[in-house]
Short mmCIF file of C-alpha atoms in Angstrom, two decimals:
data_model
loop_
_atom_site.label_atom_id
_atom_site.label_comp_id
_atom_site.label_asym_id
_atom_site.label_seq_id
_atom_site.Cartn_x
_atom_site.Cartn_y
_atom_site.Cartn_z
CA MET A 1 -10.48 21.29 32.22
CA ASP A 2 -8.80 21.68 29.00
CA HIS A 3 -6.27 19.20 29.33
CA THR A 4 -9.53 16.46 30.01
CA LEU A 5 -10.85 17.80 26.93
CA THR A 6 -8.14 17.48 24.46
CA LYS A 7 -7.28 13.75 25.70
CA SER A 8 -11.01 12.71 25.34
CA HIS A 9 -10.98 14.50 21.77
CA THR A 10 -7.71 12.60 21.31
CA LYS A 11 -9.37 9.37 22.68
CA TYR A 12 -12.07 9.47 19.72
CA TYR A 13 -9.72 10.28 17.32
CA VAL A 14 -7.80 6.73 18.18
CA ILE A 15 -10.94 5.07 18.23
CA ALA A 16 -11.83 6.39 14.53
CA TRP A 17 -8.13 5.17 13.29
CA VAL A 18 -8.91 1.37 15.08
CA PHE A 19 -11.83 1.45 12.72
CA GLY A 20 -10.37 3.28 9.61
CA LEU A 21 -7.98 0.29 9.89
CA LEU A 22 -11.03 -1.87 8.41
CA PHE A 23 -11.17 0.02 5.45
CA TYR A 24 -7.62 -0.65 4.98
CA PHE A 25 -7.17 -3.98 5.72
CA LEU A 26 -10.20 -4.44 2.69
CA ASP A 27 -8.30 -2.26 0.81
CA TYR A 28 -5.20 -4.88 0.90
CA VAL A 29 -7.55 -7.76 0.52
CA ILE A 30 -9.08 -6.32 -2.65
CA ARG A 31 -5.63 -5.17 -4.25
CA SER A 32 -4.02 -8.57 -3.62
CA ALA A 33 -7.02 -11.20 -4.21
CA PRO A 34 -6.87 -11.15 -8.13
CA ALA A 35 -3.12 -12.67 -8.38
CA VAL A 36 -4.98 -15.90 -7.08
CA MET A 37 -8.00 -16.02 -9.40
CA ILE A 38 -6.34 -15.01 -12.93
CA PRO A 39 -7.32 -17.70 -14.75
CA GLU A 40 -10.91 -17.31 -13.39
CA LEU A 41 -11.21 -13.16 -14.01
CA SER A 42 -9.65 -13.67 -17.31
CA SER A 43 -12.83 -16.06 -18.39
CA ASN A 44 -15.05 -13.68 -16.61
CA PHE A 45 -13.85 -10.46 -18.46
CA HIS A 46 -13.03 -12.57 -21.86
CA VAL A 47 -9.27 -11.61 -21.75
CA SER A 48 -5.94 -13.21 -21.97
CA SER A 49 -3.69 -13.08 -18.84
CA ILE A 50 -1.64 -10.59 -20.22
CA GLY A 51 -4.89 -8.35 -21.10
CA LEU A 52 -6.24 -9.26 -17.25
CA VAL A 53 -2.73 -8.16 -15.91
CA THR A 54 -3.38 -4.87 -17.83
CA ILE A 55 -6.94 -4.29 -16.34
CA VAL A 56 -5.28 -5.36 -12.88
CA GLY A 57 -3.28 -2.74 -13.35
CA THR A 58 -5.08 -0.18 -13.93
CA TYR A 59 -6.12 0.11 -10.49
CA TYR A 60 -2.46 2.34 -9.75
CA TYR A 61 -3.54 4.94 -12.08
CA THR A 62 -6.73 5.74 -10.19
CA TYR A 63 -4.78 5.05 -7.04
CA SER A 64 -1.94 7.57 -7.79
CA ILE A 65 -4.20 10.35 -8.98
CA CYS A 66 -6.95 10.17 -6.31
CA SER A 67 -4.03 10.37 -3.54
CA LEU A 68 -3.62 13.31 -4.17
CA ILE A 69 -7.50 14.14 -4.53
CA ALA A 70 -7.40 12.08 -0.87
CA GLY A 71 -4.84 14.37 0.62
CA MET A 72 -6.57 17.59 -0.71
CA ALA A 73 -9.94 16.39 0.74
CA LEU A 74 -8.48 15.46 4.24
CA ASP A 75 -6.95 18.98 4.69
CA ARG A 76 -10.00 20.37 3.27
CA PHE A 77 -13.11 18.63 4.20
CA GLY A 78 -11.62 16.58 7.07
CA ALA A 79 -11.70 12.50 7.54
CA LYS A 80 -15.20 11.75 8.13
CA TYR A 81 -16.86 12.90 4.25
CA SER A 82 -13.69 11.88 2.65
CA LEU A 83 -13.08 8.12 4.31
CA PHE A 84 -16.84 7.49 3.97
CA ALA A 85 -16.92 8.43 0.06
CA GLY A 86 -13.13 6.14 -0.45
CA ALA A 87 -15.10 3.26 1.27
CA PHE A 88 -18.34 3.85 -0.96
CA ILE A 89 -16.43 4.26 -4.22
CA LEU A 90 -14.46 0.96 -3.35
CA GLY A 91 -17.51 -0.98 -2.43
CA LEU A 92 -18.93 -0.11 -5.85
CA GLY A 93 -15.87 -1.14 -8.06
CA CYS A 94 -16.06 -4.61 -6.44
CA LEU A 95 -19.62 -5.06 -7.31
CA LEU A 96 -18.58 -4.13 -10.97
CA PHE A 97 -16.67 -7.57 -10.96
CA LEU A 98 -19.81 -8.83 -11.07
CA ILE A 99 -20.56 -7.99 -14.63
CA SER A 100 -18.87 -10.33 -17.27
CA SER A 101 -17.31 -7.83 -19.80
CA GLN A 102 -13.57 -6.46 -20.01
CA PHE A 103 -15.21 -2.73 -19.46
CA ALA A 104 -16.86 -3.62 -16.48
CA GLY A 105 -13.81 -5.17 -15.22
CA THR A 106 -11.73 -2.33 -15.86
CA ALA A 107 -14.08 0.29 -14.55
CA GLY A 108 -14.39 -1.90 -11.79
CA ARG A 109 -10.42 -1.98 -11.06
CA LEU A 110 -10.31 1.94 -11.69
CA LEU A 111 -12.98 2.68 -9.00
CA GLN A 112 -11.15 0.22 -6.53
CA GLY A 113 -8.04 2.12 -6.82
CA ALA A 114 -9.74 5.40 -6.71
CA GLY A 115 -11.53 4.10 -3.28
CA CYS A 116 -8.71 2.66 -1.60
CA ALA A 117 -6.66 6.11 -2.39
CA PHE A 118 -8.47 7.02 0.62
CA ALA A 119 -7.81 4.41 3.21
CA PHE A 120 -4.33 4.85 4.09
CA PRO A 121 -4.26 9.23 4.06
CA GLY A 122 -7.23 8.85 6.10
CA CYS A 123 -5.70 6.38 8.56
CA VAL A 124 -2.64 8.37 8.79
CA TYR A 125 -4.57 11.75 9.19
CA LEU A 126 -6.46 9.95 12.12
CA ALA A 127 -3.48 8.67 13.80
CA SER A 128 -1.61 12.36 13.49
CA LYS A 129 -4.56 13.39 15.43
CA GLY A 130 -4.80 10.58 17.90
CA PHE A 131 -1.25 9.90 18.52
CA SER A 132 1.88 12.17 19.80
CA ALA A 133 4.87 13.00 17.58
CA LYS A 134 7.01 10.65 19.58
CA SER A 135 4.92 7.53 18.44
CA LEU A 136 3.56 8.57 15.06
CA ALA A 137 5.91 6.12 13.00
CA THR A 138 5.16 3.29 14.96
CA ALA A 139 1.44 4.06 14.61
CA ILE A 140 2.15 4.44 11.10
CA GLY A 141 3.58 1.37 11.18
CA PHE A 142 0.80 -0.79 12.77
CA THR A 143 -1.27 1.12 10.19
CA GLN A 144 0.70 -0.56 7.34
CA CYS A 145 0.84 -4.03 9.41
CA PHE A 146 -3.06 -4.33 9.51
CA GLY A 147 -3.23 -3.34 5.68
CA MET A 148 -0.64 -5.92 4.63
CA LEU A 149 -2.42 -8.49 6.99
CA GLY A 150 -5.24 -8.10 4.39
CA GLY A 151 -2.93 -8.25 1.47
CA SER A 152 -1.79 -11.47 3.10
CA ALA A 153 -5.23 -12.47 3.80
CA GLY A 154 -5.84 -11.69 0.17
CA GLN A 155 -3.96 -14.42 -0.73
CA PHE A 156 -3.13 -16.95 2.01
CA ILE A 157 -7.17 -17.09 2.40
CA VAL A 158 -8.57 -16.18 -0.94
CA GLY A 159 -6.29 -18.95 -2.65
CA PRO A 160 -7.60 -21.79 -0.61
CA TRP A 161 -11.11 -20.63 -1.31
CA MET A 162 -10.18 -20.45 -4.87
CA GLU A 163 -8.82 -23.77 -4.61
CA ASN A 164 -11.42 -25.32 -2.75
CA GLY A 165 -14.45 -24.12 -5.77
CA MET A 166 -15.56 -20.83 -4.35
CA GLU A 167 -16.98 -18.60 -7.14
CA ILE A 168 -15.43 -15.32 -7.81
CA HIS A 169 -18.65 -13.67 -7.81
CA THR A 170 -19.55 -14.81 -4.61
CA PHE A 171 -16.15 -13.13 -3.42
CA TRP A 172 -16.72 -9.74 -5.31
CA LEU A 173 -20.44 -9.53 -4.16
CA TRP A 174 -19.52 -10.07 -0.19
CA SER A 175 -16.48 -7.75 -0.59
CA GLY A 176 -18.65 -5.04 -2.11
CA LEU A 177 -21.64 -5.23 0.47
CA PHE A 178 -18.74 -5.69 3.42
CA THR A 179 -17.21 -2.55 2.23
CA ILE A 180 -19.90 -0.19 1.74
CA LEU A 181 -21.22 -1.38 5.10
CA VAL A 182 -17.74 -0.17 6.50
CA ALA A 183 -18.31 3.13 4.78
CA VAL A 184 -21.47 3.64 6.90
CA GLY A 185 -19.69 2.75 10.00
CA LEU A 186 -17.05 5.38 9.30
CA TRP A 187 -19.49 7.92 8.97
CA PHE A 188 -20.80 7.40 12.43
CA VAL A 189 -17.31 6.72 14.29
CA ILE A 190 -15.34 9.18 13.07
CA PRO A 191 -15.76 12.63 15.06
CA ALA A 192 -18.44 15.25 13.24
CA ASN A 193 -16.26 18.23 15.08
CA ASP A 194 -13.19 17.33 12.68
CA ALA A 195 -15.24 18.39 9.86
CA LYS A 196 -16.46 21.49 11.93
CA GLU A 197 -12.81 22.95 12.92
CA ILE A 198 -11.76 22.70 9.34
CA ALA A 199 -15.09 24.88 8.34
CA ASN A 200 -14.32 26.87 11.11
CA ASN A 201 -10.45 27.66 10.37
CA GLU A 202 -10.01 31.04 8.37
CA LYS A 203 -6.61 30.32 7.99
CA ARG A 204 -6.82 27.39 6.25
CA PRO A 205 -4.75 27.73 2.94
CA SER A 206 -6.24 27.97 -0.49
CA LEU A 207 -7.48 24.71 -2.26
CA LEU A 208 -3.82 23.73 -4.03
CA GLU A 209 -1.30 25.62 -1.52
CA PRO A 210 -0.87 22.56 0.39
CA TYR A 211 0.62 20.51 -2.80
CA LYS A 212 2.47 23.77 -3.88
CA ILE A 213 4.15 23.45 -0.61
CA VAL A 214 4.84 19.47 -0.50
CA PHE A 215 5.78 19.31 -4.01
CA SER A 216 7.93 22.24 -4.41
CA ASN A 217 10.21 20.65 -1.62
CA PRO A 218 12.54 18.37 -3.05
CA GLN A 219 12.33 16.20 0.21
CA SER A 220 8.84 15.12 -0.54
CA TRP A 221 10.05 13.88 -4.03
CA TYR A 222 12.91 11.70 -2.62
CA CYS A 223 10.61 10.04 -0.02
CA GLY A 224 8.28 9.40 -2.98
CA ILE A 225 10.72 7.91 -5.09
CA ILE A 226 12.54 5.79 -2.47
CA SER A 227 9.20 4.68 -1.03
CA GLY A 228 7.91 3.50 -4.54
CA LEU A 229 11.26 1.74 -5.47
CA LEU A 230 10.91 0.11 -1.98
CA PHE A 231 7.15 -1.02 -2.81
CA ALA A 232 7.19 -2.33 -6.22
CA PRO A 233 8.57 -5.55 -5.53
CA THR A 234 5.76 -6.24 -3.18
CA THR A 235 2.86 -4.29 -5.19
CA ILE A 236 4.10 -5.31 -8.88
CA PHE A 237 5.69 -8.65 -8.36
CA ALA A 238 4.62 -10.58 -5.03
CA MET A 239 0.60 -9.29 -5.27
CA THR A 240 0.63 -9.76 -9.26
CA TRP A 241 3.36 -11.70 -10.85
CA ALA A 242 4.78 -13.77 -8.18
CA VAL A 243 2.21 -16.84 -8.21
CA ALA A 244 2.75 -16.94 -12.02
CA PHE A 245 6.19 -16.65 -11.87
CA PHE A 246 6.65 -19.51 -9.06
CA GLN A 247 4.62 -21.72 -11.00
CA LYS A 248 5.93 -21.54 -14.75
CA ASP A 249 9.50 -20.63 -13.76
CA LEU A 250 9.82 -22.90 -10.60
CA SER A 251 7.55 -25.45 -11.27
CA PHE A 252 6.04 -24.82 -7.95
CA ASP A 253 2.43 -26.25 -7.38
CA PHE A 254 -0.67 -23.48 -7.17
CA HIS A 255 -0.72 -24.30 -3.86
CA THR A 256 2.68 -23.64 -2.98
CA ALA A 257 3.25 -20.34 -5.07
CA THR A 258 0.53 -18.61 -3.48
CA ILE A 259 1.93 -19.60 -0.04
CA ALA A 260 5.22 -18.42 -1.09
CA SER A 261 3.74 -15.18 -2.68
CA ALA A 262 1.80 -14.42 0.65
CA MET A 263 4.60 -14.80 3.07
CA VAL A 264 5.77 -11.20 1.59
CA ALA A 265 2.63 -9.65 3.46
CA LEU A 266 2.47 -11.55 5.90
CA GLY A 267 6.48 -10.30 6.38
CA TRP A 268 4.77 -6.51 6.15
CA VAL A 269 2.91 -7.65 9.18
CA PHE A 270 5.85 -7.94 11.09
CA GLY A 271 8.37 -5.16 9.76
CA CYS A 272 6.26 -2.26 9.25
CA PRO A 273 5.32 -2.00 13.32
CA ILE A 274 9.08 -3.17 14.03
CA LEU A 275 10.86 -1.03 11.83
CA GLY A 276 8.77 2.13 12.84
CA TYR A 277 9.24 1.10 16.44
CA PHE A 278 13.13 1.40 16.38
CA THR A 279 13.13 4.24 14.09
CA ASP A 280 11.09 6.05 16.80
CA LYS A 281 13.15 4.53 19.46
CA ILE A 282 16.62 5.47 17.98
CA GLY A 283 15.47 8.76 16.90
CA ARG A 284 16.70 8.27 13.66
CA ARG A 285 14.86 7.71 10.41
CA LYS A 286 17.69 6.90 7.74
CA PRO A 287 19.61 4.28 8.95
CA ILE A 288 16.34 2.04 9.65
CA LEU A 289 15.07 3.02 5.95
CA ARG A 290 18.56 1.37 4.52
CA LEU A 291 18.38 -1.85 6.62
CA GLY A 292 15.52 -2.53 5.66
CA ALA A 293 16.26 -2.56 2.02
CA LEU A 294 19.92 -4.14 2.60
CA ILE A 295 17.32 -7.23 3.86
CA MET A 296 15.38 -6.73 0.67
CA ILE A 297 18.55 -7.34 -1.42
CA ALA A 298 19.65 -9.83 0.56
CA SER A 299 16.31 -12.39 0.28
CA LEU A 300 16.15 -11.71 -3.14
CA VAL A 301 19.97 -13.00 -3.74
CA LEU A 302 19.02 -15.93 -1.55
CA LEU A 303 15.77 -16.75 -3.42
CA LEU A 304 17.52 -16.42 -7.23
CA TYR A 305 20.71 -17.83 -6.51
CA PHE A 306 20.64 -19.70 -3.12
CA PRO A 307 17.33 -21.47 -3.37
CA ASP A 308 18.66 -24.50 -1.80
CA LEU A 309 19.58 -22.96 1.32
CA ILE A 310 16.42 -21.47 2.67
CA PRO A 311 12.79 -21.97 1.00
CA ALA A 312 11.19 -19.76 -1.15
CA LYS A 313 8.61 -18.96 1.28
CA VAL A 314 11.48 -18.10 4.09
CA SER A 315 12.84 -15.71 1.46
CA MET A 316 9.99 -13.94 0.53
CA PHE A 317 8.90 -13.82 4.32
CA MET A 318 12.50 -12.05 5.03
CA MET A 319 11.49 -9.77 1.85
CA GLY A 320 8.34 -8.61 3.46
CA ILE A 321 9.90 -7.64 6.88
CA GLY A 322 12.51 -5.27 4.86
CA SER A 323 10.25 -4.09 2.57
CA GLY A 324 8.54 -2.59 5.56
CA ALA A 325 11.00 0.25 5.47
CA ALA A 326 8.97 1.55 2.69
CA MET A 327 6.46 3.33 5.32
CA ILE A 328 9.45 5.30 6.76
CA PRO A 329 9.67 8.09 4.28
CA TYR A 330 5.74 8.47 4.73
CA SER A 331 6.95 9.71 8.44
CA ILE A 332 9.83 11.71 7.03
CA ILE A 333 7.78 13.54 4.55
CA LYS A 334 4.96 14.54 7.32
CA GLU A 335 8.23 15.91 9.57
CA ALA A 336 9.91 17.77 6.18
CA ASN A 337 6.67 19.48 5.72
CA PRO A 338 4.68 21.95 7.89
CA ASP A 339 2.02 20.73 9.83
CA PHE A 340 -0.70 22.12 8.43
CA VAL A 341 -0.22 20.08 5.08
CA LYS A 342 -0.57 16.94 6.70
CA GLY A 343 -2.98 15.04 4.63
CA SER A 344 -1.48 16.42 1.55
CA ALA A 345 1.81 15.47 2.33
CA THR A 346 0.33 11.51 2.40
CA GLY A 347 -1.56 12.21 -0.58
CA ALA A 348 1.52 13.50 -2.06
CA ILE A 349 3.55 10.78 -1.56
CA ASN A 350 1.04 8.02 -2.31
CA PHE A 351 0.90 10.13 -5.55
CA ILE A 352 4.83 9.87 -5.81
CA THR A 353 5.09 5.97 -4.94
CA PHE A 354 2.21 4.80 -6.79
CA GLY A 355 2.78 6.60 -10.03
CA VAL A 356 6.66 4.94 -9.51
CA THR A 357 4.61 1.67 -9.73
CA THR A 358 2.75 2.70 -12.47
CA LEU A 359 5.54 3.57 -14.44
CA VAL A 360 7.44 0.50 -13.55
CA SER A 361 4.90 -2.02 -13.96
CA PRO A 362 4.16 -2.31 -17.73
CA VAL A 363 8.28 -2.30 -17.88
CA PHE A 364 8.20 -5.36 -15.77
CA SER A 365 5.58 -6.89 -17.92
CA ARG A 366 7.11 -6.20 -21.44
CA LEU A 367 10.42 -7.25 -20.52
CA PHE A 368 9.58 -10.66 -18.11
CA GLY A 369 5.77 -11.22 -17.82
CA ARG A 370 5.31 -11.75 -22.04
CA SER A 371 8.19 -14.05 -22.00
CA LEU A 372 6.55 -16.28 -19.17
CA GLU A 373 4.93 -18.63 -21.53
CA ASN A 374 7.75 -19.57 -23.68
CA THR A 375 11.24 -18.91 -22.48
CA ALA A 376 13.59 -21.69 -22.98
CA ASP A 377 15.79 -20.98 -19.77
CA LYS A 378 13.52 -20.68 -16.64
CA ILE A 379 15.97 -20.73 -14.07
CA GLN A 380 17.80 -17.63 -16.10
CA HIS A 381 14.89 -16.23 -16.83
CA PHE A 382 13.47 -15.75 -12.98
CA GLN A 383 17.01 -14.59 -11.99
CA GLN A 384 16.62 -11.62 -14.88
CA ALA A 385 13.54 -10.90 -13.52
CA GLY A 386 14.81 -10.83 -9.60
CA MET A 387 17.57 -8.81 -10.64
CA PHE A 388 15.14 -6.14 -11.88
CA TRP A 389 14.33 -5.85 -8.18
CA ILE A 390 17.57 -5.48 -6.86
CA VAL A 391 18.80 -2.55 -9.05
CA GLY A 392 15.37 -0.52 -8.45
CA ILE A 393 16.21 -1.43 -4.54
CA ALA A 394 19.89 -0.16 -4.82
CA ILE A 395 18.97 2.77 -6.46
CA ALA A 396 16.50 3.77 -3.61
CA ILE A 397 19.25 3.54 -0.91
CA GLY A 398 21.72 5.83 -3.45
CA ILE A 399 18.42 8.43 -3.28
CA SER A 400 18.52 8.07 0.86
CA PHE A 401 21.44 9.69 1.05
CA LEU A 402 20.04 12.74 -0.45
CA LEU A 403 17.39 12.83 2.43
CA LYS A 404 17.60 15.02 5.45
CA GLU A 405 17.25 13.06 8.85
CA THR A 406 13.96 14.05 10.46
CA GLY A 407 14.13 11.90 13.14
CA MET A 408 13.90 13.52 17.12
CA LYS A 409 17.67 12.97 17.42
CA SER A 410 18.24 15.23 14.83
CA LYS A 411 15.81 17.76 16.51
CA GLN A 412 17.89 17.90 19.40
CA ILE A 413 21.27 18.61 17.81
#
């Protein structure tokens, strides 16, 4: 009887997880879409292209900070209230993009980052309740797969829409309204007993205790820094700068540049679940993590120095597959910390991961973004920008040797 109730209880969390994927899909559509509408948004907010990239980059300020709030909220109040609040805030952030002012654009992007911070931790939280430990990495891989499908759609689909004359106000209006509709759906789909269980748990830790546990563990920091360095080429380069770099440095037309850029997100769609599956299959995390990082380096070397060997879109697709390894530390951090801080562990790694992005983004913009318009040697400029990411990935591989293996095989020794 108890077993039947447990199975039924788990089933509802799986259903809620599937619905949460829609929120995460929208997260990435909204995160990546500005890359294909830079001129239009610049005109709307009355700023230069560099000014717009600065506005777009504010997303990661609130995303990293609110990741901590999201993890705390999940452990304290459950997924029902947390995911509803996150999706609703994201919808409001989209609607603010309808106002033609720099202040509204900045405020809207800050709200978008704050709302999106709840999407992935919430999905992982629901997955951890709906799936067994043996298949958790696979479930997390499929979660990120769905998110990156949204990232791909934000460029593959929105790009042609912009080419065909779609108004940016139309896109942001419907994005905002649909996201708020998803927020309402999450409220009704997520099991109500989740919040009741947390409220009735007398042994729950104090508000900040979970983060004290997670952040006092060096393994948590290693996971976040590695994930951040593997994530940055996707979030900063592919989803923000790639279209402009392909157009200015390599003389691609807008359509070709958009397709090449979007191939990274499409690569994630395959790389995240495949790499997640193999880490579960072999019972080890670190070998697949390093393999993914090496695939990223190989793809960048091909893109930078052997562009005639394979098309840019294939190299970018390879980079996307390899960068799926950035999700493996999300499994490691949960396995390296106690079970009762699941939500906080995910919030912590999101905070560190996108804290790295927040720090790296202005450095890349200053070193290579500002010189994009007036550099004399376009090819050398492109290669130097690419080497910036190769160095970061190499550092991530080095830090991975400090990680403890947490896969199932390590527990059997």
